[in-house]
mmCIF file of C-alpha atoms and ligand atoms in Angstrom:
data_model
loop_
_atom_site.group_PDB
_atom_site.id
_atom_site.type_symbol
_atom_site.label_atom_id
_atom_site.label_comp_id
_atom_site.label_asym_id
_atom_site.label_seq_id
_atom_site.Cartn_x
_atom_site.Cartn_y
_atom_site.Cartn_z
ATOM 1 C CA MET A 1 166.337 62.637 183.461
ATOM 2 C CA SER A 2 165.614 63.297 187.060
ATOM 3 C CA SER A 3 167.628 64.900 189.777
ATOM 4 C CA SER A 4 165.713 62.939 192.421
ATOM 5 C CA PRO A 5 168.130 61.858 195.142
ATOM 6 C CA GLU A 6 166.252 58.582 195.688
ATOM 7 C CA PRO A 7 167.122 55.879 193.125
ATOM 8 C CA ILE A 8 164.215 53.829 191.800
ATOM 9 C CA VAL A 9 166.524 50.851 191.346
ATOM 10 C CA SER A 10 169.451 50.297 193.644
ATOM 11 C CA ILE A 11 171.640 47.254 193.273
ATOM 12 C CA GLN A 12 174.455 46.603 195.714
ATOM 13 C CA ASP A 13 177.182 43.959 195.348
ATOM 14 C CA VAL A 14 174.888 41.510 193.622
ATOM 15 C CA THR A 15 176.015 38.078 192.577
ATOM 16 C CA LYS A 16 173.952 35.493 190.750
ATOM 17 C CA SER A 17 175.009 31.957 189.983
ATOM 18 C CA TYR A 18 173.056 29.313 188.132
ATOM 19 C CA HIS A 19 173.552 25.629 188.752
ATOM 20 C CA LEU A 20 173.836 23.267 185.834
ATOM 21 C CA GLY A 21 173.960 19.928 187.602
ATOM 22 C CA LYS A 22 177.074 20.174 189.768
ATOM 23 C CA VAL A 23 178.524 23.025 187.750
ATOM 24 C CA GLU A 24 178.091 26.522 189.094
ATOM 25 C CA VAL A 25 177.749 29.182 186.397
ATOM 26 C CA PRO A 26 178.449 32.680 187.741
ATOM 27 C CA ALA A 27 176.304 35.114 185.724
ATOM 28 C CA LEU A 28 176.791 38.233 187.871
ATOM 29 C CA ARG A 29 179.924 38.699 189.977
ATOM 30 C CA GLY A 30 179.416 41.719 192.219
ATOM 31 C CA VAL A 31 177.261 44.243 190.372
ATOM 32 C CA SER A 32 176.312 47.616 191.833
ATOM 33 C CA LEU A 33 174.065 49.989 189.949
ATOM 34 C CA GLN A 34 171.755 52.886 190.703
ATOM 35 C CA VAL A 35 169.009 54.065 188.391
ATOM 36 C CA HIS A 36 167.084 57.250 189.067
ATOM 37 C CA PRO A 37 163.464 57.973 188.142
ATOM 38 C CA GLY A 38 163.055 59.096 184.548
ATOM 39 C CA GLU A 39 166.331 57.677 183.290
ATOM 40 C CA PHE A 40 166.531 55.946 179.892
ATOM 41 C CA ILE A 41 169.328 53.471 180.479
ATOM 42 C CA SER A 42 170.897 50.922 178.210
ATOM 43 C CA ILE A 43 172.522 47.756 179.534
ATOM 44 C CA ALA A 44 175.124 46.766 176.986
ATOM 45 C CA GLY A 45 177.622 43.965 176.715
ATOM 46 C CA PRO A 46 178.572 40.830 174.853
ATOM 47 C CA SER A 47 176.466 37.698 174.778
ATOM 48 C CA GLY A 48 176.610 35.981 178.158
ATOM 49 C CA SER A 49 177.753 39.092 180.032
ATOM 50 C CA GLY A 50 174.697 38.984 182.305
ATOM 51 C CA LYS A 51 172.263 41.497 180.804
ATOM 52 C CA THR A 52 169.184 39.270 180.952
ATOM 53 C CA THR A 53 170.118 38.043 184.416
ATOM 54 C CA LEU A 54 170.363 41.618 185.665
ATOM 55 C CA LEU A 55 167.005 42.572 184.133
ATOM 56 C CA ASN A 56 165.418 39.464 185.659
ATOM 57 C CA LEU A 57 166.621 40.499 189.115
ATOM 58 C CA ILE A 58 165.321 44.056 188.702
ATOM 59 C CA GLY A 59 162.043 42.639 187.358
ATOM 60 C CA CYS A 60 161.682 40.387 190.407
ATOM 61 C CA VAL A 61 161.378 37.288 188.245
ATOM 62 C CA ASP A 62 164.526 35.857 189.792
ATOM 63 C CA THR A 63 166.465 36.375 193.021
ATOM 64 C CA ALA A 64 170.099 37.249 193.630
ATOM 65 C CA THR A 65 172.497 34.720 195.137
ATOM 66 C CA SER A 66 173.915 37.498 197.327
ATOM 67 C CA GLY A 67 173.719 41.275 197.585
ATOM 68 C CA THR A 68 170.766 43.660 197.629
ATOM 69 C CA VAL A 69 168.248 44.543 194.943
ATOM 70 C CA ARG A 70 165.992 47.443 195.860
ATOM 71 C CA VAL A 71 163.145 48.345 193.522
ATOM 72 C CA ALA A 72 160.912 51.349 194.178
ATOM 73 C CA GLY A 73 162.340 51.590 197.675
ATOM 74 C CA GLN A 74 161.729 47.932 198.571
ATOM 75 C CA ASP A 75 164.352 45.327 199.323
ATOM 76 C CA THR A 76 163.127 42.525 197.062
ATOM 77 C CA LYS A 77 164.698 39.814 199.233
ATOM 78 C CA GLN A 78 162.449 40.805 202.143
ATOM 79 C CA LEU A 79 159.228 40.548 200.115
ATOM 80 C CA SER A 80 156.812 37.623 200.139
ATOM 81 C CA GLU A 81 155.807 36.029 196.805
ATOM 82 C CA ARG A 82 152.554 37.970 197.021
ATOM 83 C CA LYS A 83 154.344 41.297 197.503
ATOM 84 C CA LEU A 84 156.733 40.468 194.644
ATOM 85 C CA THR A 85 153.772 39.761 192.375
ATOM 86 C CA ASP A 86 152.276 43.107 193.391
ATOM 87 C CA LEU A 87 155.533 44.885 192.649
ATOM 88 C CA ARG A 88 155.732 43.252 189.205
ATOM 89 C CA LEU A 89 152.113 44.033 188.439
ATOM 90 C CA HIS A 90 151.919 47.639 189.629
ATOM 91 C CA THR A 91 155.423 49.045 189.367
ATOM 92 C CA ILE A 92 157.103 47.287 186.443
ATOM 93 C CA GLY A 93 156.274 46.847 182.763
ATOM 94 C CA PHE A 94 158.053 44.277 180.598
ATOM 95 C CA ILE A 95 158.983 44.280 176.909
ATOM 96 C CA PHE A 96 160.590 41.176 175.404
ATOM 97 C CA GLN A 97 162.711 40.472 172.362
ATOM 98 C CA SER A 98 160.128 38.055 170.970
ATOM 99 C CA PHE A 99 157.127 40.296 171.819
ATOM 100 C CA ASN A 100 155.394 37.563 173.919
ATOM 101 C CA LEU A 101 151.881 38.496 172.863
ATOM 102 C CA VAL A 102 149.050 36.044 173.447
ATOM 103 C CA SER A 103 148.167 34.789 169.986
ATOM 104 C CA VAL A 104 144.518 33.953 170.700
ATOM 105 C CA LEU A 105 143.784 37.426 172.082
ATOM 106 C CA SER A 106 143.177 40.540 170.000
ATOM 107 C CA VAL A 107 145.508 43.526 170.130
ATOM 108 C CA PHE A 108 143.034 45.236 172.469
ATOM 109 C CA GLN A 109 142.820 42.199 174.754
ATOM 110 C CA ASN A 110 146.598 41.803 174.888
ATOM 111 C CA VAL A 111 147.034 45.388 176.063
ATOM 112 C CA GLU A 112 144.085 45.126 178.449
ATOM 113 C CA PHE A 113 145.396 41.945 180.061
ATOM 114 C CA PRO A 114 147.567 43.523 182.835
ATOM 115 C CA LEU A 115 144.612 45.737 183.798
ATOM 116 C CA LEU A 116 142.424 42.668 184.262
ATOM 117 C CA LEU A 117 145.069 41.213 186.586
ATOM 118 C CA GLN A 118 145.243 44.493 188.496
ATOM 119 C CA LYS A 119 141.451 44.624 189.019
ATOM 120 C CA LYS A 120 141.562 48.374 189.598
ATOM 121 C CA LEU A 121 139.601 49.751 186.625
ATOM 122 C CA ASN A 122 136.117 48.976 185.378
ATOM 123 C CA ALA A 123 135.431 47.987 181.758
ATOM 124 C CA THR A 124 134.811 51.550 180.576
ATOM 125 C CA GLN A 125 137.965 52.847 182.244
ATOM 126 C CA ARG A 126 139.972 49.955 180.827
ATOM 127 C CA ARG A 127 138.655 50.632 177.350
ATOM 128 C CA GLU A 128 139.606 54.306 177.584
ATOM 129 C CA ARG A 129 143.080 53.522 178.908
ATOM 130 C CA VAL A 130 143.781 50.844 176.288
ATOM 131 C CA MET A 131 142.432 52.823 173.332
ATOM 132 C CA ALA A 132 144.372 55.955 174.351
ATOM 133 C CA LEU A 133 147.571 53.919 174.358
ATOM 134 C CA LEU A 134 146.785 52.148 171.099
ATOM 135 C CA GLU A 135 146.184 55.591 169.605
ATOM 136 C CA GLN A 136 149.596 56.708 170.875
ATOM 137 C CA VAL A 137 151.404 53.733 169.394
ATOM 138 C CA GLY A 138 149.506 54.154 166.116
ATOM 139 C CA LEU A 139 147.489 50.944 166.310
ATOM 140 C CA ALA A 140 143.978 52.033 167.278
ATOM 141 C CA LYS A 141 142.680 50.782 163.940
ATOM 142 C CA HIS A 142 144.197 47.367 164.624
ATOM 143 C CA ALA A 143 142.534 46.886 168.019
ATOM 144 C CA LYS A 144 140.514 43.878 166.848
ATOM 145 C CA HIS A 145 143.330 42.216 164.965
ATOM 146 C CA ARG A 146 145.230 39.185 166.230
ATOM 147 C CA PRO A 147 149.001 39.459 166.691
ATOM 148 C CA ASN A 148 149.676 37.147 163.718
ATOM 149 C CA GLU A 149 147.988 39.686 161.450
ATOM 150 C CA LEU A 150 150.601 42.305 162.370
ATOM 151 C CA SER A 151 154.198 42.992 161.333
ATOM 152 C CA GLY A 152 157.041 42.542 163.827
ATOM 153 C CA GLY A 153 157.242 46.280 164.429
ATOM 154 C CA GLN A 154 153.490 46.494 165.009
ATOM 155 C CA ARG A 155 153.645 43.554 167.441
ATOM 156 C CA GLN A 156 156.393 45.255 169.403
ATOM 157 C CA ARG A 157 154.316 48.446 169.508
ATOM 158 C CA VAL A 158 151.484 46.408 171.024
ATOM 159 C CA ALA A 159 154.006 45.102 173.563
ATOM 160 C CA VAL A 160 155.093 48.676 174.376
ATOM 161 C CA ALA A 161 151.437 49.614 174.928
ATOM 162 C CA ARG A 162 150.930 46.552 177.138
ATOM 163 C CA ALA A 163 154.027 47.417 179.196
ATOM 164 C CA LEU A 164 152.763 50.945 179.790
ATOM 165 C CA VAL A 165 149.052 50.296 180.310
ATOM 166 C CA THR A 166 149.345 49.996 184.096
ATOM 167 C CA GLN A 167 151.341 53.245 184.186
ATOM 168 C CA PRO A 168 154.351 51.550 185.773
ATOM 169 C CA GLN A 169 157.265 53.505 187.194
ATOM 170 C CA ILE A 170 159.780 51.250 185.462
ATOM 171 C CA VAL A 171 159.780 49.518 182.081
ATOM 172 C CA LEU A 172 162.316 46.735 181.523
ATOM 173 C CA ALA A 173 163.055 45.757 177.942
ATOM 174 C CA ASP A 174 165.323 42.819 177.066
ATOM 175 C CA GLU A 175 166.705 43.354 173.557
ATOM 176 C CA PRO A 176 163.482 45.019 172.373
ATOM 177 C CA THR A 177 164.794 45.643 168.857
ATOM 178 C CA ALA A 178 166.724 42.414 168.266
ATOM 179 C CA ASN A 179 164.005 40.805 166.134
ATOM 180 C CA LEU A 180 163.323 43.932 164.086
ATOM 181 C CA ASP A 181 165.016 45.499 161.090
ATOM 182 C CA SER A 182 166.982 48.637 161.898
ATOM 183 C CA VAL A 183 164.350 51.145 160.716
ATOM 184 C CA THR A 184 161.581 49.422 162.674
ATOM 185 C CA GLY A 185 163.884 49.025 165.671
ATOM 186 C CA GLN A 186 164.569 52.727 165.549
ATOM 187 C CA GLN A 187 160.813 53.421 165.571
ATOM 188 C CA ILE A 188 160.402 51.290 168.703
ATOM 189 C CA ILE A 189 163.218 53.120 170.489
ATOM 190 C CA ASP A 190 161.707 56.468 169.412
ATOM 191 C CA LEU A 191 158.371 55.326 170.830
ATOM 192 C CA MET A 192 159.946 54.222 174.116
ATOM 193 C CA LYS A 193 161.779 57.525 174.316
ATOM 194 C CA ALA A 194 158.593 59.508 173.673
ATOM 195 C CA MET A 195 156.872 57.610 176.505
ATOM 196 C CA ASN A 196 159.882 58.253 178.742
ATOM 197 C CA ALA A 197 159.776 61.993 178.004
ATOM 198 C CA GLU A 198 156.003 62.299 178.274
ATOM 199 C CA ARG A 199 155.363 60.167 181.350
ATOM 200 C CA GLY A 200 158.713 60.204 183.117
ATOM 201 C CA THR A 201 158.704 56.396 183.067
ATOM 202 C CA THR A 202 162.135 54.931 183.787
ATOM 203 C CA PHE A 203 163.317 52.661 180.977
ATOM 204 C CA ILE A 204 166.071 50.071 181.373
ATOM 205 C CA PHE A 205 166.753 48.152 178.185
ATOM 206 C CA SER A 206 169.443 45.738 177.088
ATOM 207 C CA THR A 207 170.899 45.812 173.623
ATOM 208 C CA HIS A 208 173.787 44.657 171.480
ATOM 209 C CA ASP A 209 173.109 47.376 168.969
ATOM 210 C CA ALA A 210 175.412 50.399 169.114
ATOM 211 C CA LYS A 211 172.872 52.539 167.241
ATOM 212 C CA VAL A 212 170.200 51.738 169.797
ATOM 213 C CA MET A 213 172.584 52.611 172.645
ATOM 214 C CA THR A 214 173.060 56.115 171.283
ATOM 215 C CA HIS A 215 169.516 56.966 172.398
ATOM 216 C CA ALA A 216 170.177 56.196 176.045
ATOM 217 C CA ASN A 217 170.974 58.762 178.710
ATOM 218 C CA ALA A 218 173.592 56.389 180.016
ATOM 219 C CA VAL A 219 175.076 53.096 178.922
ATOM 220 C CA VAL A 220 175.951 50.564 181.612
ATOM 221 C CA ARG A 221 178.480 48.191 180.100
ATOM 222 C CA LEU A 222 178.674 44.652 181.438
ATOM 223 C CA LYS A 223 181.464 42.207 180.835
ATOM 224 C CA ASP A 224 181.807 38.746 182.372
ATOM 225 C CA GLY A 225 179.114 39.495 184.922
ATOM 226 C CA LYS A 226 180.641 42.758 186.117
ATOM 227 C CA VAL A 227 179.921 46.405 185.414
ATOM 228 C CA LEU A 228 182.781 47.611 183.252
ATOM 229 C CA ASP A 229 181.678 51.234 183.447
ATOM 230 C CA ARG A 230 178.742 53.586 183.117
ATOM 231 C CA VAL A 231 179.296 55.988 180.268
ATOM 232 C CA THR A 232 177.489 58.374 177.964
ATOM 233 C CA PRO A 233 176.543 57.019 174.533
ATOM 234 C CA ALA A 234 179.244 59.207 173.012
ATOM 235 C CA GLU A 235 181.856 57.674 175.282
ATOM 236 C CA ALA A 236 180.529 54.178 174.490
ATOM 237 C CA GLY A 237 180.734 54.994 170.785
ATOM 238 C CA LEU A 238 184.319 56.114 171.114
ATOM 239 C CA ALA A 239 185.244 52.981 172.982
ATOM 240 C CA MET A 240 183.558 50.845 170.343
ATOM 241 C CA ALA A 241 185.271 52.668 167.536
ATOM 242 C CA SER A 242 188.603 51.904 169.193
ATOM 243 C CA GLY A 243 187.673 48.234 169.434
ATOM 244 C CA ALA A 244 187.372 48.141 173.230
ATOM 245 C CA GLU A 245 183.777 46.905 173.111
ATOM 246 C CA ALA A 246 183.076 43.295 172.331
ATOM 247 C CA HIS A 247 179.824 42.299 170.720
ATOM 248 C CA GLY A 248 177.895 39.110 171.332
HETATM 249 N N1 ATP B 301 168.934 29.442 183.489
HETATM 250 C C1 ATP B 301 170.268 29.380 183.371
HETATM 251 N N2 ATP B 301 170.946 28.283 183.749
HETATM 252 C C2 ATP B 301 172.296 28.207 183.664
HETATM 253 N N3 ATP B 301 173.074 29.205 183.201
HETATM 254 C C3 ATP B 301 172.450 30.333 182.795
HETATM 255 C C4 ATP B 301 171.025 30.492 182.855
HETATM 256 N N4 ATP B 301 170.697 31.730 182.386
HETATM 257 C C5 ATP B 301 171.870 32.312 182.051
HETATM 258 N N5 ATP B 301 172.921 31.481 182.297
HETATM 259 C C6 ATP B 301 174.347 31.799 182.097
HETATM 260 O O1 ATP B 301 174.621 33.021 182.772
HETATM 261 C C7 ATP B 301 175.474 33.839 182.002
HETATM 262 C C8 ATP B 301 174.797 35.191 181.742
HETATM 263 O O2 ATP B 301 173.666 34.974 180.891
HETATM 264 P P1 ATP B 301 172.675 36.136 180.451
HETATM 265 O O3 ATP B 301 171.573 35.493 179.669
HETATM 266 O O4 ATP B 301 172.307 36.955 181.619
HETATM 267 O O5 ATP B 301 173.617 37.010 179.486
HETATM 268 P P2 ATP B 301 173.209 38.068 178.365
HETATM 269 O O6 ATP B 301 174.227 39.152 178.459
HETATM 270 O O7 ATP B 301 171.777 38.445 178.510
HETATM 271 O O8 ATP B 301 173.432 37.251 177.034
HETATM 272 P P3 ATP B 301 172.680 37.420 175.590
HETATM 273 O O9 ATP B 301 173.112 38.748 175.063
HETATM 274 O O10 ATP B 301 173.229 36.266 174.800
HETATM 275 O O11 ATP B 301 171.213 37.309 175.852
HETATM 276 C C9 ATP B 301 175.813 33.049 180.750
HETATM 277 O O12 ATP B 301 177.030 32.380 180.994
HETATM 278 C C10 ATP B 301 174.677 32.064 180.643
HETATM 279 O O13 ATP B 301 175.095 30.904 179.977
#
């Protein structure tokens, strides 16, 4: 946790609507949220409450209908496509529910991929960076394997390494444990938390899983496209025990 006064993510009165033909689907209806550097934040809420939409806006893969999304001090609406790509590539790491590894690339090549896009390190530097991370996630011996030769938990560890390889300030994870059994899911959260503690990387992850939420510094609960509240995991647990939390 950081006491930095400057939030790394600042969202003000954001709405987002999708259009399905003539039908307007409001996904976010006036969301404000501040995340400070080094936080380990869970976005929780029932299916359809807007978690993925919110992560997509923070990750600059989609734009708000109205309101302001500031990431690393930049108002994303003011940025050109080029600048948005730069922000995604240098400042943000992504982890997905379904791992999204490239099946024809080895574990090493998957993790190296963002570095190739960045064009900042030479081959030796890239090798050192990738192997150090694979060591950390316990997969150095699997560097030459293809993703389909790994278990789900191992694939997600590769994805964690890939998200961190550019040393981003923020890692966004959309339901990172949803396709894993609970023990393996726990290992992924432990790994994310270790990276958060060691590097000070800000993590924002969505989840349905109450157990996963307990590891967050704060739980931001969404309902019907609005922030219900921002609570500690203990408070979220109490609310769930009393039946106030709906699950998707
Ligand atoms: N591309 C899209 N086109 C139309 N409607 C969409 C689109 N993406 C999301 N929605 C709608 O926006 C609302 C919020 O969806 P979102 O995926 O953000 O919720 P979520 O909390 O992540 O749900 P889940 O937990 O099921 O992934 C839902 O009503 C959904 O149907």
